[in-house]
mmCIF file of C-alpha atoms in Angstrom:
data_model
loop_
_atom_site.group_PDB
_atom_site.id
_atom_site.type_symbol
_atom_site.label_atom_id
_atom_site.label_comp_id
_atom_site.label_asym_id
_atom_site.label_seq_id
_atom_site.Cartn_x
_atom_site.Cartn_y
_atom_site.Cartn_z
ATOM 1 C CA MET A 1 -27.901 218.077 75.373
ATOM 2 C CA THR A 2 -27.763 214.297 75.663
ATOM 3 C CA THR A 3 -27.542 212.466 78.961
ATOM 4 C CA TRP A 4 -25.435 209.320 78.937
ATOM 5 C CA GLY A 5 -26.197 206.658 81.516
ATOM 6 C CA PHE A 6 -23.542 204.116 82.488
ATOM 7 C CA ILE A 7 -24.117 200.694 83.953
ATOM 8 C CA GLY A 8 -20.530 200.021 84.887
ATOM 9 C CA SER A 9 -17.893 202.714 85.278
ATOM 10 C CA GLY A 10 -14.583 200.961 84.736
ATOM 11 C CA ASN A 11 -11.935 201.825 82.162
ATOM 12 C CA ILE A 12 -14.210 201.921 79.101
ATOM 13 C CA GLY A 13 -17.185 203.447 80.912
ATOM 14 C CA SER A 14 -15.184 206.235 82.514
ATOM 15 C CA THR A 15 -13.378 206.954 79.235
ATOM 16 C CA VAL A 16 -16.632 207.237 77.278
ATOM 17 C CA ALA A 17 -17.970 209.447 80.082
ATOM 18 C CA ARG A 18 -14.990 211.790 79.725
ATOM 19 C CA LEU A 19 -15.489 212.022 75.971
ATOM 20 C CA ALA A 20 -19.223 212.661 76.426
ATOM 21 C CA ILE A 21 -18.579 215.481 78.877
ATOM 22 C CA ALA A 22 -15.978 216.978 76.528
ATOM 23 C CA ALA A 23 -18.704 216.953 73.846
ATOM 24 C CA GLY A 24 -21.002 218.959 76.132
ATOM 25 C CA HIS A 25 -23.169 216.153 77.513
ATOM 26 C CA ASP A 26 -24.156 215.053 81.012
ATOM 27 C CA VAL A 27 -23.312 211.627 82.421
ATOM 28 C CA VAL A 28 -24.871 209.482 85.154
ATOM 29 C CA LEU A 29 -22.530 206.784 86.427
ATOM 30 C CA SER A 30 -23.229 203.583 88.315
ATOM 31 C CA ASN A 31 -21.418 200.440 89.361
ATOM 32 C CA SER A 32 -22.083 197.299 91.371
ATOM 33 C CA ARG A 33 -20.628 198.718 94.583
ATOM 34 C CA GLY A 34 -22.878 201.748 95.026
ATOM 35 C CA PRO A 35 -22.847 205.463 94.150
ATOM 36 C CA GLU A 36 -20.661 206.440 97.110
ATOM 37 C CA THR A 37 -17.736 204.488 95.618
ATOM 38 C CA LEU A 38 -17.797 206.757 92.549
ATOM 39 C CA ALA A 39 -17.194 209.982 94.461
ATOM 40 C CA ASP A 40 -13.588 210.386 93.301
ATOM 41 C CA LEU A 41 -14.453 209.771 89.647
ATOM 42 C CA VAL A 42 -17.401 212.167 89.767
ATOM 43 C CA GLY A 43 -15.211 214.788 91.439
ATOM 44 C CA GLU A 44 -12.644 214.380 88.673
ATOM 45 C CA LEU A 45 -15.239 214.595 85.901
ATOM 46 C CA GLY A 46 -16.868 217.719 87.299
ATOM 47 C CA PRO A 47 -20.359 219.223 87.413
ATOM 48 C CA HIS A 48 -21.695 217.388 84.372
ATOM 49 C CA ALA A 49 -21.295 214.028 86.136
ATOM 50 C CA ARG A 50 -23.192 212.427 88.981
ATOM 51 C CA ALA A 51 -23.308 209.000 90.586
ATOM 52 C CA ALA A 52 -26.434 206.884 90.928
ATOM 53 C CA THR A 53 -27.688 203.339 91.190
ATOM 54 C CA ALA A 54 -27.837 201.232 88.039
ATOM 55 C CA GLN A 55 -31.616 201.628 87.985
ATOM 56 C CA GLU A 56 -31.299 205.426 88.237
ATOM 57 C CA ALA A 57 -28.576 205.616 85.593
ATOM 58 C CA ALA A 58 -30.692 203.510 83.243
ATOM 59 C CA ALA A 59 -33.726 205.724 83.794
ATOM 60 C CA ALA A 60 -31.759 208.973 83.388
ATOM 61 C CA GLY A 61 -29.869 208.142 80.203
ATOM 62 C CA ASP A 62 -30.986 209.082 76.720
ATOM 63 C CA ILE A 63 -28.284 206.636 75.670
ATOM 64 C CA VAL A 64 -27.172 203.964 78.146
ATOM 65 C CA VAL A 65 -23.824 202.191 78.012
ATOM 66 C CA VAL A 66 -23.674 198.701 79.508
ATOM 67 C CA THR A 67 -20.042 198.025 80.357
ATOM 68 C CA ILE A 68 -19.882 195.237 82.921
ATOM 69 C CA PRO A 69 -18.562 191.669 82.890
ATOM 70 C CA LEU A 70 -20.769 189.603 80.599
ATOM 71 C CA LYS A 71 -21.527 187.103 83.368
ATOM 72 C CA ALA A 72 -23.564 189.848 85.086
ATOM 73 C CA TYR A 73 -25.731 190.810 82.091
ATOM 74 C CA ARG A 74 -28.917 189.518 83.732
ATOM 75 C CA ASP A 75 -28.468 192.183 86.439
ATOM 76 C CA VAL A 76 -29.036 194.982 83.902
ATOM 77 C CA PRO A 77 -32.384 196.646 84.817
ATOM 78 C CA ALA A 78 -34.659 195.795 81.906
ATOM 79 C CA ASP A 79 -37.726 197.829 82.889
ATOM 80 C CA ALA A 80 -35.786 201.085 83.239
ATOM 81 C CA LEU A 81 -34.295 200.591 79.763
ATOM 82 C CA ALA A 82 -37.552 199.983 77.906
ATOM 83 C CA GLY A 83 -37.591 201.942 74.648
ATOM 84 C CA LYS A 84 -33.995 203.133 75.038
ATOM 85 C CA VAL A 85 -30.863 202.833 72.947
ATOM 86 C CA VAL A 86 -28.364 200.648 74.795
ATOM 87 C CA ILE A 87 -24.719 200.419 73.755
ATOM 88 C CA ASP A 88 -23.245 197.050 74.676
ATOM 89 C CA THR A 89 -19.464 197.043 75.201
ATOM 90 C CA MET A 90 -19.319 193.548 76.687
ATOM 91 C CA ASN A 91 -17.071 190.733 75.505
ATOM 92 C CA TYR A 92 -17.134 187.043 76.366
ATOM 93 C CA TYR A 93 -14.104 185.860 78.324
ATOM 94 C CA PRO A 94 -14.812 182.278 79.490
ATOM 95 C CA GLN A 95 -11.988 182.408 82.038
ATOM 96 C CA ARG A 96 -13.841 185.271 83.753
ATOM 97 C CA ASP A 97 -17.473 184.723 82.793
ATOM 98 C CA GLY A 98 -17.622 180.936 82.943
ATOM 99 C CA GLN A 99 -18.633 178.815 79.995
ATOM 100 C CA ILE A 100 -21.804 179.942 78.216
ATOM 101 C CA GLU A 101 -22.971 177.100 75.988
ATOM 102 C CA ALA A 102 -24.910 179.256 73.538
ATOM 103 C CA LEU A 103 -21.772 181.313 72.876
ATOM 104 C CA ASP A 104 -19.469 178.327 72.782
ATOM 105 C CA ASP A 105 -21.563 176.584 70.124
ATOM 106 C CA GLY A 106 -22.049 179.740 68.059
ATOM 107 C CA SER A 107 -25.844 179.689 68.235
ATOM 108 C CA THR A 108 -25.935 183.312 69.413
ATOM 109 C CA THR A 109 -23.677 186.239 70.295
ATOM 110 C CA SER A 110 -23.094 188.125 73.527
ATOM 111 C CA SER A 111 -25.007 191.170 72.294
ATOM 112 C CA GLU A 112 -27.939 188.996 71.265
ATOM 113 C CA LEU A 113 -28.000 187.603 74.799
ATOM 114 C CA LEU A 114 -28.275 191.136 76.131
ATOM 115 C CA GLN A 115 -30.964 191.998 73.566
ATOM 116 C CA ALA A 116 -32.972 188.952 74.651
ATOM 117 C CA HIS A 117 -32.692 190.179 78.250
ATOM 118 C CA LEU A 118 -33.805 193.667 77.124
ATOM 119 C CA PRO A 119 -36.648 192.867 74.710
ATOM 120 C CA GLN A 120 -38.052 196.416 74.802
ATOM 121 C CA SER A 121 -34.679 198.122 74.255
ATOM 122 C CA HIS A 122 -32.590 198.715 71.130
ATOM 123 C CA VAL A 123 -29.161 197.180 71.678
ATOM 124 C CA VAL A 124 -26.204 198.336 69.591
ATOM 125 C CA LYS A 125 -22.798 196.736 70.007
ATOM 126 C CA GLY A 126 -19.943 199.232 70.285
ATOM 127 C CA PHE A 127 -16.736 200.215 72.113
ATOM 128 C CA ASN A 128 -15.930 196.515 72.622
ATOM 129 C CA ASN A 129 -12.803 196.264 70.467
ATOM 130 C CA ILE A 130 -10.732 199.266 71.495
ATOM 131 C CA PHE A 131 -8.354 199.663 74.448
ATOM 132 C CA PHE A 132 -9.509 202.441 76.764
ATOM 133 C CA GLN A 133 -6.302 204.457 76.349
ATOM 134 C CA HIS A 134 -6.648 204.309 72.571
ATOM 135 C CA LEU A 135 -10.302 205.342 72.862
ATOM 136 C CA ARG A 136 -9.221 208.336 74.916
ATOM 137 C CA ASP A 137 -6.355 209.378 72.654
ATOM 138 C CA LEU A 138 -7.789 208.857 69.151
ATOM 139 C CA ALA A 139 -10.914 211.035 69.465
ATOM 140 C CA ARG A 140 -10.897 213.822 66.881
ATOM 141 C CA PRO A 141 -13.504 216.506 66.112
ATOM 142 C CA ALA A 142 -15.298 216.353 62.783
ATOM 143 C CA ASP A 143 -13.528 218.278 60.032
ATOM 144 C CA PRO A 144 -15.828 219.830 57.403
ATOM 145 C CA ALA A 145 -12.857 219.882 55.038
ATOM 146 C CA GLY A 146 -12.808 216.086 55.097
ATOM 147 C CA SER A 147 -9.686 215.390 57.150
ATOM 148 C CA ASP A 148 -8.634 211.734 57.239
ATOM 149 C CA GLU A 149 -7.329 211.906 60.820
ATOM 150 C CA ARG A 150 -10.358 210.232 62.384
ATOM 151 C CA SER A 151 -10.496 206.645 63.520
ATOM 152 C CA ALA A 152 -13.599 204.487 63.080
ATOM 153 C CA LEU A 153 -15.442 202.375 65.609
ATOM 154 C CA ALA A 154 -17.515 199.381 64.563
ATOM 155 C CA ILE A 155 -21.142 198.955 65.588
ATOM 156 C CA ALA A 156 -23.772 196.276 65.018
ATOM 157 C CA GLY A 157 -27.492 196.348 65.723
ATOM 158 C CA ASP A 158 -30.913 195.274 64.536
ATOM 159 C CA ASP A 159 -32.634 198.676 64.702
ATOM 160 C CA ALA A 160 -31.649 201.202 62.026
ATOM 161 C CA ALA A 161 -32.835 204.228 64.002
ATOM 162 C CA ALA A 162 -30.895 203.119 67.082
ATOM 163 C CA LYS A 163 -27.755 202.678 65.013
ATOM 164 C CA ASP A 164 -28.199 206.157 63.566
ATOM 165 C CA THR A 165 -28.497 207.531 67.099
ATOM 166 C CA VAL A 166 -25.251 205.795 68.033
ATOM 167 C CA ARG A 167 -23.550 206.975 64.838
ATOM 168 C CA ARG A 168 -24.398 210.582 65.692
ATOM 169 C CA ALA A 169 -23.266 210.054 69.279
ATOM 170 C CA LEU A 170 -19.924 208.639 68.151
ATOM 171 C CA ASP A 171 -19.495 211.555 65.772
ATOM 172 C CA ALA A 172 -19.932 213.937 68.712
ATOM 173 C CA LEU A 173 -17.373 211.964 70.723
ATOM 174 C CA GLY A 174 -14.826 212.142 67.912
ATOM 175 C CA TYR A 175 -15.193 208.986 65.815
ATOM 176 C CA ASP A 176 -16.436 207.779 62.466
ATOM 177 C CA THR A 177 -18.649 204.682 62.425
ATOM 178 C CA LEU A 178 -18.404 201.382 60.600
ATOM 179 C CA ASP A 179 -21.751 199.558 60.492
ATOM 180 C CA LEU A 180 -21.221 195.790 60.522
ATOM 181 C CA GLY A 181 -24.932 195.065 60.087
ATOM 182 C CA PRO A 182 -27.230 193.213 62.510
ATOM 183 C CA LEU A 183 -26.332 192.202 66.056
ATOM 184 C CA ALA A 184 -25.556 188.711 64.782
ATOM 185 C CA GLU A 185 -22.486 190.176 63.046
ATOM 186 C CA GLY A 186 -21.086 191.720 66.236
ATOM 187 C CA TRP A 187 -18.842 188.698 66.798
ATOM 188 C CA ARG A 188 -16.541 190.019 64.072
ATOM 189 C CA THR A 189 -14.884 192.459 66.495
ATOM 190 C CA GLN A 190 -14.785 190.216 69.548
ATOM 191 C CA PRO A 191 -11.697 188.740 71.269
ATOM 192 C CA GLY A 192 -9.550 186.559 69.085
ATOM 193 C CA GLN A 193 -10.658 188.199 65.823
ATOM 194 C CA PRO A 194 -8.401 190.367 63.612
ATOM 195 C CA ALA A 195 -10.441 193.521 64.345
ATOM 196 C CA TYR A 196 -10.145 193.125 68.100
ATOM 197 C CA GLY A 197 -8.082 196.124 69.146
ATOM 198 C CA MET A 198 -4.716 195.693 67.483
ATOM 199 C CA GLN A 199 -5.469 198.110 64.651
ATOM 200 C CA TYR A 200 -5.506 200.999 67.131
ATOM 201 C CA ALA A 201 -2.198 200.087 68.797
ATOM 202 C CA ALA A 202 1.031 201.818 67.817
ATOM 203 C CA ASP A 203 2.802 198.692 69.100
ATOM 204 C CA GLU A 204 0.774 195.497 68.833
ATOM 205 C CA SER A 205 2.914 193.868 71.511
ATOM 206 C CA ASP A 206 2.284 196.674 74.021
ATOM 207 C CA TRP A 207 -1.107 198.337 73.797
ATOM 208 C CA ALA A 208 -0.123 200.890 76.446
ATOM 209 C CA ALA A 209 2.683 202.192 74.214
ATOM 210 C CA GLY A 210 0.471 204.555 72.225
ATOM 211 C CA ALA A 211 -2.316 204.706 69.662
ATOM 212 C CA ARG A 212 -2.542 204.888 65.888
ATOM 213 C CA ARG A 213 -5.379 205.904 63.606
ATOM 214 C CA ALA A 214 -7.514 203.155 62.073
ATOM 215 C CA GLY A 215 -10.107 204.332 59.568
ATOM 216 C CA SER A 216 -13.276 202.669 58.317
ATOM 217 C CA ASP A 217 -11.594 200.851 55.440
ATOM 218 C CA GLU A 218 -8.968 199.295 57.693
ATOM 219 C CA VAL A 219 -11.466 198.206 60.343
ATOM 220 C CA ALA A 220 -13.805 196.827 57.661
ATOM 221 C CA GLY A 221 -10.988 194.844 56.051
ATOM 222 C CA LEU A 222 -10.108 193.261 59.386
ATOM 223 C CA ALA A 223 -13.751 192.500 60.218
ATOM 224 C CA VAL A 224 -14.183 190.683 56.900
ATOM 225 C CA ARG A 225 -11.262 188.410 57.804
ATOM 226 C CA ALA A 226 -13.014 187.194 60.968
ATOM 227 C CA VAL A 227 -13.449 183.443 61.300
ATOM 228 C CA ARG A 228 -16.045 181.955 63.593
ATOM 229 C CA GLU A 229 -14.995 178.681 65.126
ATOM 230 C CA VAL A 230 -17.785 176.476 66.473
#
């Protein structure tokens, strides 16, 4: 059994937690307001969930999901995450996060910022380009017969073993994986790019109107069309 730790328990974090529990795993949730504020969510998720501080969630997780506003990435507890696989869901929204020069000039990416903050961890970008309702609704179990009903989620990372761990974790949650390559390629699924979310929407003008399958080939084709403006 895998334990998933969550630094941040908003829409994406709580959705991944639900999928992890459905796959038979335990989850440890945290947020910036304190464990007591997660009582309702933990009660809803059941006995395989508990609330903790960010430090405790980081220490408890075999895999740890960082899903907080990017502007707060320096608050992620580095020591507790040493040696661990960290999934980074964060996106850069200047209107929320403030201007970050190194991202504005294209000299780095948001996931590389987190990796620099966590030098002893293995950061893998994932879950950043899918609406939480689509993430919830598109999960499908693996089909040994080779069903094509599964959607694919893109990942990027510098450590091959960490990416394989995440690939197996996503498989358990109900998704195929598209490997974009190193962390430096993670920008291809970020806001403003063709692979940012719309492929999973039944109605591109209303993401809450339902989900549609998007397989590896479709996501890869959109990622290739990404254009980086600097």
